[in-house]
Amino acid sequence: MKKNVLFMTFVFIVSVVLAGCNNSGKPAVTENVYPVIPKPVKLEPQRGRFLFTSDTRITYYPDNGELQNIGEFFSGMLARPAGFTLPVMVAEKDASVPNTLFLSLDTTLSMNDEGYLLDITTRAIEVKARTPRGIFYGIQTLRQLLPPQVESTAKVEKVAFSVPCANIEDQPRFPYRGLHLDVGRHFFPKDFILRYLDVMALYKYNTFHWHLTEDQGWRIEIKKYPKLIQIGSCRKETVVGHWKSKGENKYDGKEYCGYYTQEDIKEVVAHAKKLYITVIPEIEMPGHSLAALASYPQLGCTGGPYEVATHWGVFKDIYCAGNDSVFSFLEDVLTEVMDLFPSKYIHIGGDEAPKDRWEKCPKCKARIQAEGLKDEHELQNYFISRIEKFLNAHGRNIIGWDEILEGGLAPNATVMSWRGIKGGIAAAKMKHDVIMTPGNYCYFDHYQGDKDKEPLAIGGFLPLKKVYSYEPIPAALTPDEQKYILGAQGNVWTEYMATSDYVEYMVYPRACALSEVDWTPAGEKDYDDFVNRLEANLQHLKVMGVHYRPLDE
Ligand code: ACM
Ligand code: ZN
């Protein structure tokens, strides 16, 4: 039996907590539970509880604006339900004093930059980390140890805001812990995106992949090309139910529009930064680009006319690879995108780009000849590599779906492996970084229960347990190659998710399971223990008003 199984047991019944053990001074009988998700690397339960009162102070050391912000994040959160505001102040020295939550940086700690130590005693709480980001994650753990009413935005009566004593040492397994959202098929308002980020932060996700352009809608304002919004952000109607490639389809006859202004995007990026989340924008190319072609038909091989798509699937009309003005257009778009998003990575799509039009297009054929390319697959590589060169010259790196392996891989590209794990294995063997998002473990648009009892979804079957079972490192990789696997991401394609509530239903609690895949050492994972913690942990989401799918009985 592993040494710390005993420590990690979900319910750690602490004997009677006597007067004096509790800084409220009142005797209480307490059952200490530790419903933390993702599961910390090491958690040693201790007796007793720390109670936050109106006399508690939050202090930080050294004097650091980020620590102050994190202290204020926690103080602000607790103030709403508790009705008192903990003052946040720089500590006089590097040591805790009674009745404080003390945040301190310590670069001598032997953990990675996202790790933290959390020491909760009846006297005080200390969070230590090498970086403010680590402190932020320590605070998320503390948040999950508080009663779920801590998430309330209104005052709550008769709840003691106390946390069980513990010594926690924690750090993530993977540096990339991502959640994606497709806002092309359906558009979700800015306020929902802000909340999506809030929930991600609770589970220590650090990357939001924002899929902003699609056949069915262009969702990001680009000042130089106003028609992308005037035309590309609206479709005239939407298919009802599953789209059938053969046979009759029914359409709803209702125009569907939506986009984010550049001001909206700045607000989202700023909010994400406060939550230590990087936003990676995706601008799809060369495929999934019908909304852009409808706006500027000269960007396609045939010159159009084109229409923003009204049903789902893969479309043959894609950006023309033989036309230099396509590259100028994309470079202009990406220049505005880079101004909005400070992320190291820009996702350029690359998936599902049929070559039918390129095969027949004189300009594309001329490009193949002029560049000495073998075929249209090499033309796709030319396309992606040309864009990569542009982004690299501006200090950014590209991520693409695993189709970017076709016809050769752009020199510095990171590959997102979605058609199973083969693409990820191939890329890692070529010494390229990889993010694992295989459909059968990471696609949160698949059904999570009995199809007949669930709302309409695209298909597939991905129950919670299967997400939890995912191991991102393919067995086929040598230890050296394994280093290229940066982490895993959950993908949320929204063809069949028309409302924000339904997005939350599809994402949670599956994203809780994936957070543990990304964070917790593989050998420490235990599904039954996870489900026990989840039952209590979900109460936080309930108070936040998240429309998660209830656990099966
Ligand atoms: C994808 O699911 N088409 C990346
Ligand atoms: Zn062409």
Coordinates of C-alpha atoms and ligand atoms in Angstrom, one line a residue:
M1 CA 0.0 0.0 0.0
K2 CA 1.3 3.4 -0.8
K3 CA 2.5 5.4 2.1
N4 CA 0.2 8.3 1.7
V5 CA -2.9 6.5 0.9
L6 CA -3.8 6.8 4.5
F7 CA -3.2 10.6 4.4
M8 CA -5.1 11.0 1.2
T9 CA -8.2 9.2 2.3
F10 CA -11.1 11.4 1.5
V11 CA -12.7 11.5 4.8
F12 CA -10.2 11.9 7.6
I13 CA -12.2 11.8 10.7
V14 CA -10.5 14.0 13.3
S15 CA -11.5 13.3 16.8
V16 CA -13.3 15.8 18.8
V17 CA -11.8 19.3 18.3
L18 CA -11.6 20.7 21.8
A19 CA -11.8 24.2 23.0
G20 CA -8.5 25.9 22.4
C21 CA -7.8 24.0 19.2
N22 CA -10.2 26.2 17.4
N23 CA -9.3 29.9 17.4
S24 CA -13.0 30.8 17.7
G25 CA -12.5 29.5 21.3
K26 CA -15.7 27.4 21.0
P27 CA -15.8 23.6 21.3
A28 CA -17.0 21.8 18.2
V29 CA -17.1 18.4 16.8
T30 CA -15.7 18.4 13.3
E31 CA -15.2 15.9 10.5
N32 CA -12.4 17.3 8.4
V33 CA -12.7 16.6 4.7
Y34 CA -10.4 17.7 1.9
P35 CA -12.4 17.8 -1.3
V36 CA -9.6 19.4 -3.4
I37 CA -9.6 19.0 -7.2
P38 CA -7.1 18.5 -8.8
K39 CA -5.8 16.2 -6.0
P40 CA -2.6 17.7 -4.5
V41 CA 0.6 15.8 -4.8
K42 CA 0.9 15.5 -1.0
L43 CA -1.8 16.4 1.6
E44 CA -1.3 15.5 5.2
P45 CA -4.5 16.1 7.2
Q46 CA -4.1 17.6 10.7
R47 CA -6.4 18.1 13.6
G48 CA -8.4 21.2 14.0
R49 CA -9.6 24.1 11.9
F50 CA -8.6 27.6 11.1
L51 CA -11.5 30.0 11.4
F52 CA -11.6 33.3 9.4
T53 CA -13.0 36.1 11.5
S54 CA -13.3 39.8 11.1
D55 CA -10.0 40.0 13.0
T56 CA -8.1 37.9 10.5
R57 CA -5.4 39.7 8.4
I58 CA -4.0 38.8 5.0
T59 CA -0.3 39.7 4.9
Y60 CA 2.3 39.2 2.2
Y61 CA 6.1 39.2 1.9
P62 CA 8.0 40.6 0.1
D63 CA 6.3 43.8 -1.0
N64 CA 4.9 42.7 -4.4
G65 CA 2.0 43.9 -6.4
E66 CA 0.9 40.5 -7.5
L67 CA 0.8 39.1 -4.0
Q68 CA -1.2 42.1 -3.0
N69 CA -3.7 41.4 -5.9
I70 CA -4.0 37.8 -4.9
G71 CA -4.6 38.8 -1.3
E72 CA -7.3 41.1 -2.5
F73 CA -8.8 38.5 -4.7
F74 CA -9.2 36.2 -1.7
S75 CA -10.4 39.0 0.6
G76 CA -12.9 40.2 -2.0
M77 CA -14.2 36.7 -2.5
L78 CA -14.7 36.0 1.3
A79 CA -16.2 39.5 2.0
R80 CA -19.4 38.9 0.0
P81 CA -20.6 35.8 1.9
A82 CA -18.9 36.5 5.2
G83 CA -19.9 40.2 5.5
F84 CA -16.4 41.3 6.7
T85 CA -13.4 42.4 4.6
L86 CA -10.0 41.1 5.6
P87 CA -7.4 43.8 5.3
V88 CA -4.5 43.0 3.0
M89 CA -1.1 44.4 4.0
V90 CA 2.6 43.9 3.5
A91 CA 4.1 41.9 6.3
E92 CA 6.7 43.4 8.5
K93 CA 9.0 40.4 8.3
D94 CA 9.1 37.1 6.6
A95 CA 7.1 35.2 9.2
S96 CA 3.5 34.6 10.0
V97 CA 1.7 35.9 13.1
P98 CA -1.4 34.6 14.7
N99 CA -4.7 34.9 12.9
T100 CA -3.2 35.7 9.5
L101 CA -3.3 34.3 6.1
F102 CA 0.4 34.9 5.1
L103 CA 1.5 34.8 1.5
S104 CA 5.2 34.6 0.8
L105 CA 7.6 34.1 -2.0
D106 CA 10.6 31.7 -1.5
T107 CA 12.8 31.1 -4.5
T108 CA 14.7 28.4 -2.6
L109 CA 11.7 26.0 -2.7
S110 CA 12.4 22.8 -4.6
M111 CA 9.3 22.7 -6.7
N112 CA 8.3 24.0 -10.1
D113 CA 7.1 27.6 -10.6
E114 CA 3.5 26.7 -10.4
G115 CA 3.8 24.7 -7.1
Y116 CA 3.1 25.9 -3.6
L117 CA 3.2 24.9 0.0
L118 CA 0.0 25.4 2.1
D119 CA 0.3 25.1 5.8
I120 CA -3.0 25.4 7.7
T121 CA -2.9 25.3 11.5
T122 CA -5.4 26.5 14.0
R123 CA -3.2 29.5 14.6
A124 CA -2.5 30.8 11.1
I125 CA -2.3 29.9 7.4
E126 CA 0.9 30.1 5.3
V127 CA 1.1 29.9 1.5
K128 CA 4.6 29.7 0.1
A129 CA 5.7 29.5 -3.5
R130 CA 8.5 30.4 -5.8
T131 CA 6.2 32.7 -7.8
P132 CA 2.9 34.6 -7.4
R133 CA 1.3 32.0 -9.7
G134 CA 2.1 29.3 -7.2
I135 CA 0.6 31.5 -4.5
F136 CA -2.6 31.9 -6.6
Y137 CA -2.9 28.1 -6.9
G138 CA -2.4 27.7 -3.1
I139 CA -5.3 30.1 -2.7
Q140 CA -7.5 28.0 -5.1
T141 CA -6.8 25.0 -2.8
L142 CA -7.7 27.1 0.2
R143 CA -10.9 28.2 -1.5
Q144 CA -11.9 24.5 -2.1
L145 CA -11.3 23.7 1.5
L146 CA -13.7 26.5 2.6
P147 CA -17.4 25.8 2.8
P148 CA -18.9 26.2 -0.7
Q149 CA -20.8 29.2 0.4
V150 CA -17.5 31.1 0.0
E151 CA -18.6 31.3 -3.7
S152 CA -21.7 33.2 -2.8
T153 CA -22.0 36.7 -4.0
A154 CA -24.5 37.6 -1.3
K155 CA -24.1 37.5 2.5
V156 CA -24.6 34.0 4.0
E157 CA -25.9 33.6 7.6
K158 CA -24.8 30.9 10.0
V159 CA -21.8 29.6 8.1
A160 CA -18.4 29.4 9.8
F161 CA -15.7 30.2 7.2
S162 CA -13.2 27.7 8.5
V163 CA -10.8 25.3 6.8
P164 CA -9.4 22.0 8.0
C165 CA -5.8 22.0 9.2
A166 CA -3.3 20.4 6.7
N167 CA 0.2 20.4 5.3
I168 CA 0.0 20.5 1.5
E169 CA 2.9 20.3 -0.9
D170 CA 1.7 20.6 -4.5
Q171 CA 2.8 21.3 -8.0
P172 CA 1.4 20.4 -11.5
R173 CA 2.5 17.4 -13.5
F174 CA 2.2 19.3 -16.9
P175 CA 2.9 22.9 -17.8
Y176 CA 0.0 23.1 -20.3
R177 CA -3.5 22.6 -18.8
G178 CA -6.0 23.7 -21.3
L179 CA -9.7 24.1 -22.0
H180 CA -11.0 25.2 -25.4
L181 CA -14.2 26.9 -26.5
D182 CA -15.7 27.1 -30.0
V183 CA -17.5 30.4 -30.3
G184 CA -17.9 30.1 -34.1
R185 CA -20.7 27.5 -34.2
H186 CA -22.5 29.3 -31.4
F187 CA -21.6 32.6 -29.9
F188 CA -21.4 33.1 -26.1
P189 CA -21.5 36.6 -24.6
K190 CA -18.4 38.2 -23.1
D191 CA -19.8 37.8 -19.5
F192 CA -20.0 34.0 -20.0
I193 CA -16.4 33.9 -21.2
L194 CA -15.3 35.7 -18.1
R195 CA -17.2 33.2 -16.0
Y196 CA -15.7 30.3 -18.0
L197 CA -12.3 31.6 -17.0
D198 CA -13.4 32.0 -13.3
V199 CA -14.4 28.3 -13.2
M200 CA -11.2 27.2 -15.0
A201 CA -9.1 29.0 -12.4
L202 CA -10.7 27.1 -9.6
Y203 CA -9.4 23.9 -11.2
K204 CA -6.0 25.4 -11.9
Y205 CA -6.3 25.4 -15.6
N206 CA -3.7 27.8 -17.1
T207 CA -4.7 28.0 -20.8
F208 CA -7.9 29.0 -22.6
H209 CA -7.9 28.1 -26.3
W210 CA -10.4 30.5 -27.8
H211 CA -11.6 29.2 -31.2
L212 CA -12.7 32.5 -32.8
T213 CA -13.3 31.9 -36.5
E214 CA -15.4 29.3 -38.2
D215 CA -17.4 28.5 -41.4
Q216 CA -20.5 29.5 -39.5
G217 CA -19.3 32.7 -38.0
W218 CA -16.3 35.1 -37.7
R219 CA -16.3 36.4 -34.1
I220 CA -13.4 38.8 -33.6
E221 CA -13.5 42.4 -34.7
I222 CA -10.6 43.2 -37.1
K223 CA -10.5 46.9 -37.7
K224 CA -8.8 46.7 -41.1
Y225 CA -11.5 44.3 -42.5
P226 CA -14.9 45.5 -41.2
K227 CA -16.8 43.1 -43.5
L228 CA -15.6 40.2 -41.3
I229 CA -18.1 41.5 -38.8
Q230 CA -20.6 43.1 -41.1
I231 CA -21.0 39.9 -43.1
G232 CA -18.9 37.2 -41.5
S233 CA -20.4 37.3 -38.0
C234 CA -24.0 36.5 -39.2
R235 CA -25.5 33.4 -40.8
K236 CA -29.0 33.6 -42.2
E237 CA -30.3 30.5 -40.4
T238 CA -29.2 27.4 -38.6
V239 CA -29.8 23.7 -39.3
V240 CA -32.2 22.1 -36.8
G241 CA -31.0 18.8 -35.1
H242 CA -28.3 16.6 -36.5
W243 CA -27.1 17.8 -39.9
K244 CA -27.4 15.1 -42.5
S245 CA -25.0 15.1 -45.5
K246 CA -27.6 13.0 -47.4
G247 CA -31.3 13.6 -47.2
E248 CA -33.5 16.5 -46.1
N249 CA -32.4 19.0 -43.4
K250 CA -34.6 21.4 -41.6
Y251 CA -33.5 25.0 -41.0
D252 CA -34.8 27.4 -38.3
G253 CA -35.2 30.5 -40.6
K254 CA -33.6 32.7 -37.9
E255 CA -30.6 35.0 -38.5
Y256 CA -27.8 34.2 -36.0
C257 CA -25.1 36.8 -35.3
G258 CA -22.5 37.6 -32.7
Y259 CA -18.9 38.9 -32.3
Y260 CA -16.5 40.3 -29.8
T261 CA -15.3 43.9 -30.1
Q262 CA -11.6 44.5 -29.6
E263 CA -12.6 46.1 -26.2
D264 CA -14.4 42.9 -25.2
I265 CA -11.3 40.9 -26.1
K266 CA -9.0 43.2 -24.1
E267 CA -11.3 42.7 -21.1
V268 CA -11.2 39.0 -21.4
V269 CA -7.5 38.9 -21.7
A270 CA -7.0 41.2 -18.7
H271 CA -9.4 39.1 -16.6
A272 CA -7.6 35.9 -17.6
K273 CA -4.3 37.5 -16.6
K274 CA -5.6 38.1 -13.1
L275 CA -6.5 34.4 -13.0
Y276 CA -3.0 33.3 -14.3
I277 CA -4.7 32.0 -17.5
T278 CA -3.1 32.6 -20.9
V279 CA -5.6 33.1 -23.7
I280 CA -4.5 31.5 -27.0
P281 CA -6.6 32.8 -29.9
E282 CA -7.3 30.5 -32.9
I283 CA -7.6 32.0 -36.3
E284 CA -8.5 29.0 -38.6
M285 CA -6.6 28.5 -41.9
P286 CA -6.7 27.4 -44.6
G287 CA -10.0 25.6 -43.9
H288 CA -13.0 26.4 -41.8
S289 CA -12.9 29.8 -43.4
L290 CA -16.2 30.2 -45.2
A291 CA -17.3 33.2 -43.1
A292 CA -14.1 35.1 -44.1
L293 CA -14.6 34.1 -47.8
A294 CA -18.2 35.3 -47.6
S295 CA -16.9 38.6 -46.4
Y296 CA -14.0 38.9 -48.9
P297 CA -14.7 36.5 -51.8
Q298 CA -11.4 37.3 -53.5
L299 CA -9.7 35.2 -50.8
G300 CA -11.1 31.9 -52.2
C301 CA -10.0 29.9 -55.3
T302 CA -13.2 30.4 -57.2
G303 CA -13.9 34.0 -56.2
G304 CA -17.3 33.0 -54.9
P305 CA -20.0 34.1 -54.2
Y306 CA -19.9 32.4 -50.8
E307 CA -22.3 32.3 -47.9
V308 CA -21.6 32.0 -44.1
A309 CA -22.4 28.3 -43.5
T310 CA -25.8 27.4 -42.0
H311 CA -25.0 23.8 -41.2
W312 CA -22.1 21.8 -39.7
G313 CA -19.4 19.8 -41.4
V314 CA -16.4 20.3 -43.5
F315 CA -16.5 22.7 -46.5
K316 CA -14.5 22.6 -49.7
D317 CA -14.1 26.3 -50.1
I318 CA -11.0 27.4 -48.3
Y319 CA -8.4 30.2 -48.6
C320 CA -6.6 30.1 -51.9
A321 CA -2.9 29.2 -51.4
G322 CA -1.8 30.6 -54.7
N323 CA -3.0 34.2 -54.0
D324 CA -0.5 36.5 -52.3
S325 CA -3.3 38.8 -51.2
V326 CA -4.6 35.9 -49.0
F327 CA -1.3 36.0 -47.1
S328 CA -1.4 39.8 -46.8
F329 CA -4.9 39.5 -45.5
L330 CA -4.0 36.9 -42.9
E331 CA -0.8 38.8 -41.9
D332 CA -3.0 41.9 -41.3
V333 CA -5.5 39.9 -39.3
L334 CA -2.7 38.3 -37.3
T335 CA -1.1 41.6 -36.6
E336 CA -4.3 42.9 -34.9
V337 CA -4.6 39.5 -33.2
M338 CA -1.1 39.8 -31.8
D339 CA -1.8 43.3 -30.5
L340 CA -4.8 41.9 -28.6
F341 CA -3.3 38.6 -27.3
P342 CA 0.1 38.6 -25.6
S343 CA 0.3 34.8 -25.7
K344 CA 3.5 33.1 -26.9
Y345 CA 1.3 30.9 -29.1
I346 CA -1.1 31.7 -31.8
H347 CA -3.3 28.8 -33.0
I348 CA -3.6 28.7 -36.7
G349 CA -6.0 25.8 -37.1
G350 CA -4.9 23.7 -40.1
D351 CA -7.5 20.9 -39.7
E352 CA -10.0 19.6 -42.1
A353 CA -8.9 21.5 -45.2
P354 CA -10.1 19.6 -48.3
K355 CA -7.9 20.0 -51.3
D356 CA -10.6 19.9 -54.0
R357 CA -10.4 23.6 -54.9
W358 CA -6.6 23.8 -54.8
E359 CA -6.4 20.8 -57.2
K360 CA -8.4 22.8 -59.8
C361 CA -7.2 26.4 -59.1
P362 CA -4.7 27.8 -61.7
K363 CA -3.1 30.1 -59.0
C364 CA -2.7 27.2 -56.6
K365 CA -1.2 25.0 -59.4
A366 CA 1.2 27.8 -60.3
R367 CA 2.3 28.0 -56.7
I368 CA 3.0 24.3 -56.5
Q369 CA 5.1 24.6 -59.6
A370 CA 6.9 27.8 -58.6
E371 CA 7.8 26.4 -55.2
G372 CA 8.7 22.9 -56.4
L373 CA 6.1 21.3 -54.3
K374 CA 5.0 17.7 -54.9
D375 CA 1.2 18.1 -54.3
E376 CA -1.5 19.9 -52.5
H377 CA -0.4 18.4 -49.1
E378 CA 2.9 20.1 -49.6
L379 CA 1.0 23.2 -50.5
Q380 CA -0.7 23.0 -47.1
N381 CA 2.7 22.8 -45.5
Y382 CA 3.8 25.8 -47.6
F383 CA 0.8 27.7 -46.4
I384 CA 1.3 26.9 -42.7
S385 CA 5.1 27.4 -42.9
R386 CA 4.7 30.8 -44.5
I387 CA 2.3 31.9 -41.8
E388 CA 4.7 30.4 -39.2
K389 CA 7.6 32.4 -40.5
F390 CA 5.5 35.6 -40.2
L391 CA 4.5 34.9 -36.6
N392 CA 8.0 33.7 -35.6
A393 CA 9.4 37.0 -37.0
H394 CA 7.0 38.7 -34.5
G395 CA 8.2 36.6 -31.6
R396 CA 5.2 34.2 -31.6
N397 CA 5.0 30.4 -32.1
I398 CA 2.2 28.5 -33.8
I399 CA 0.0 25.7 -32.7
G400 CA -1.9 23.7 -35.2
W401 CA -4.2 20.7 -35.3
D402 CA -2.4 17.4 -36.2
E403 CA -3.2 17.8 -40.0
I404 CA -0.2 20.3 -40.0
L405 CA 1.9 17.2 -40.1
E406 CA 0.7 16.5 -43.7
G407 CA 3.3 17.3 -46.3
G408 CA 5.9 18.1 -43.6
L409 CA 5.8 20.0 -40.4
A410 CA 6.5 23.7 -40.1
P411 CA 9.9 24.1 -38.3
N412 CA 8.8 25.4 -34.9
A413 CA 5.2 24.3 -34.7
T414 CA 3.5 22.8 -31.7
V415 CA 1.0 20.0 -32.6
M416 CA -2.4 19.5 -31.1
S417 CA -3.1 15.8 -31.4
W418 CA -6.9 15.4 -31.9
R419 CA -7.4 12.4 -34.3
G420 CA -6.2 10.0 -31.6
I421 CA -2.6 10.0 -30.4
K422 CA -0.8 9.2 -33.6
G423 CA -0.1 12.8 -34.5
G424 CA 1.2 13.5 -31.1
I425 CA 3.6 10.6 -31.2
A426 CA 4.8 11.5 -34.7
A427 CA 5.4 15.1 -33.6
A428 CA 7.2 14.2 -30.4
K429 CA 9.5 11.9 -32.3
M430 CA 10.3 14.8 -34.6
K431 CA 11.2 16.8 -31.4
H432 CA 8.2 19.1 -31.6
D433 CA 6.1 20.1 -28.7
V434 CA 2.7 18.4 -28.4
I435 CA -0.6 19.1 -26.7
M436 CA -2.8 16.0 -26.4
T437 CA -6.5 16.4 -27.1
P438 CA -7.5 13.0 -28.5
G439 CA -11.2 12.9 -29.4
N440 CA -12.0 9.7 -27.5
Y441 CA -10.8 11.2 -24.1
C442 CA -10.9 15.0 -24.5
Y443 CA -13.9 15.9 -26.6
F444 CA -16.5 17.3 -24.3
D445 CA -19.0 17.6 -27.1
H446 CA -19.5 13.8 -26.9
Y447 CA -22.3 12.3 -24.9
Q448 CA -21.5 11.7 -21.3
G449 CA -24.4 9.4 -20.5
D450 CA -27.1 7.3 -22.2
K451 CA -27.8 9.0 -25.5
D452 CA -31.6 8.6 -25.1
K453 CA -31.5 10.4 -21.8
E454 CA -29.1 13.2 -22.6
P455 CA -29.7 16.4 -24.6
L456 CA -28.7 16.3 -28.2
A457 CA -24.9 16.0 -28.8
I458 CA -22.7 15.4 -31.8
G459 CA -22.2 11.7 -31.0
G460 CA -19.5 9.6 -29.3
F461 CA -19.5 8.5 -25.7
L462 CA -17.2 10.1 -23.2
P463 CA -18.3 9.4 -19.6
L464 CA -16.5 11.1 -16.6
K465 CA -14.6 7.9 -15.8
K466 CA -13.1 7.7 -19.2
V467 CA -11.9 11.3 -19.1
Y468 CA -10.3 10.5 -15.7
S469 CA -8.6 7.4 -17.0
Y470 CA -6.7 9.4 -19.7
E471 CA -2.9 9.2 -19.6
P472 CA -1.4 12.0 -21.8
I473 CA 2.0 10.3 -22.3
P474 CA 1.8 7.7 -25.1
A475 CA 3.5 4.5 -24.2
A476 CA 5.2 4.6 -27.6
L477 CA 7.5 7.5 -26.5
T478 CA 11.0 7.1 -25.0
P479 CA 11.7 9.1 -21.8
D480 CA 13.4 11.7 -24.0
E481 CA 10.5 12.0 -26.4
Q482 CA 8.0 12.2 -23.5
K483 CA 9.4 15.7 -22.6
Y484 CA 7.6 17.1 -25.7
I485 CA 4.2 16.3 -24.3
L486 CA 3.2 19.7 -22.7
G487 CA -0.1 18.5 -21.3
A488 CA -3.7 17.8 -22.3
Q489 CA -6.7 20.0 -23.2
G490 CA -10.5 19.5 -23.2
N491 CA -12.2 20.6 -26.4
V492 CA -15.7 22.1 -26.5
W493 CA -17.1 22.2 -30.0
T494 CA -20.5 23.9 -29.9
E495 CA -22.5 22.8 -33.0
Y496 CA -25.0 21.3 -30.6
M497 CA -24.5 23.7 -27.7
A498 CA -26.7 26.7 -28.3
T499 CA -26.7 28.1 -24.8
S500 CA -24.2 28.9 -22.1
D501 CA -26.0 26.6 -19.7
Y502 CA -25.6 23.7 -22.0
V503 CA -21.9 24.4 -22.4
E504 CA -21.5 24.2 -18.7
Y505 CA -23.5 21.0 -18.6
M506 CA -21.1 19.5 -21.1
V507 CA -17.9 20.8 -19.6
Y508 CA -18.5 20.1 -15.9
P509 CA -17.6 17.9 -14.2
R510 CA -15.6 16.4 -17.1
A511 CA -13.2 19.3 -16.9
C512 CA -12.7 18.5 -13.2
A513 CA -11.5 15.0 -14.2
L514 CA -9.2 16.4 -16.8
S515 CA -7.7 18.9 -14.4
E516 CA -6.6 15.9 -12.4
V517 CA -5.1 14.3 -15.5
D518 CA -3.1 17.4 -16.1
W519 CA -2.1 18.1 -12.5
T520 CA -1.8 15.0 -10.4
P521 CA 1.0 12.4 -10.7
A522 CA -0.4 9.4 -12.6
G523 CA 0.3 7.0 -9.7
E524 CA -1.7 9.1 -7.3
K525 CA -4.9 9.1 -9.3
D526 CA -7.8 7.0 -8.0
Y527 CA -11.3 7.3 -9.6
D528 CA -13.3 6.4 -6.5
D529 CA -11.5 8.8 -4.4
F530 CA -11.9 11.5 -7.1
V531 CA -15.7 10.9 -7.1
N532 CA -15.9 11.2 -3.4
R533 CA -14.0 14.5 -3.5
L534 CA -16.1 15.6 -6.5
E535 CA -19.4 15.2 -4.7
A536 CA -18.4 17.8 -2.1
N537 CA -16.4 19.9 -4.5
L538 CA -19.3 20.3 -6.9
Q539 CA -21.1 22.3 -4.2
H540 CA -18.8 25.1 -5.0
L541 CA -20.0 25.1 -8.6
K542 CA -23.6 24.9 -7.4
V543 CA -23.2 28.0 -5.3
M544 CA -21.5 29.7 -8.3
G545 CA -24.6 28.8 -10.3
V546 CA -22.7 26.6 -12.8
H547 CA -25.1 24.3 -14.7
Y548 CA -22.9 21.2 -14.3
R549 CA -24.2 17.7 -15.1
P550 CA -25.1 15.9 -11.8
L551 CA -23.2 12.8 -11.0
D552 CA -24.9 9.5 -11.9
E553 CA -26.6 7.8 -8.9
Ligands
ACM1 C1 -11.2 19.3 -34.9 O1 -11.9 18.7 -34.1 N1 -11.6 19.5 -36.1 C2 -9.8 19.8 -34.5
ZN2 ZN -6.4 28.7 -55.2

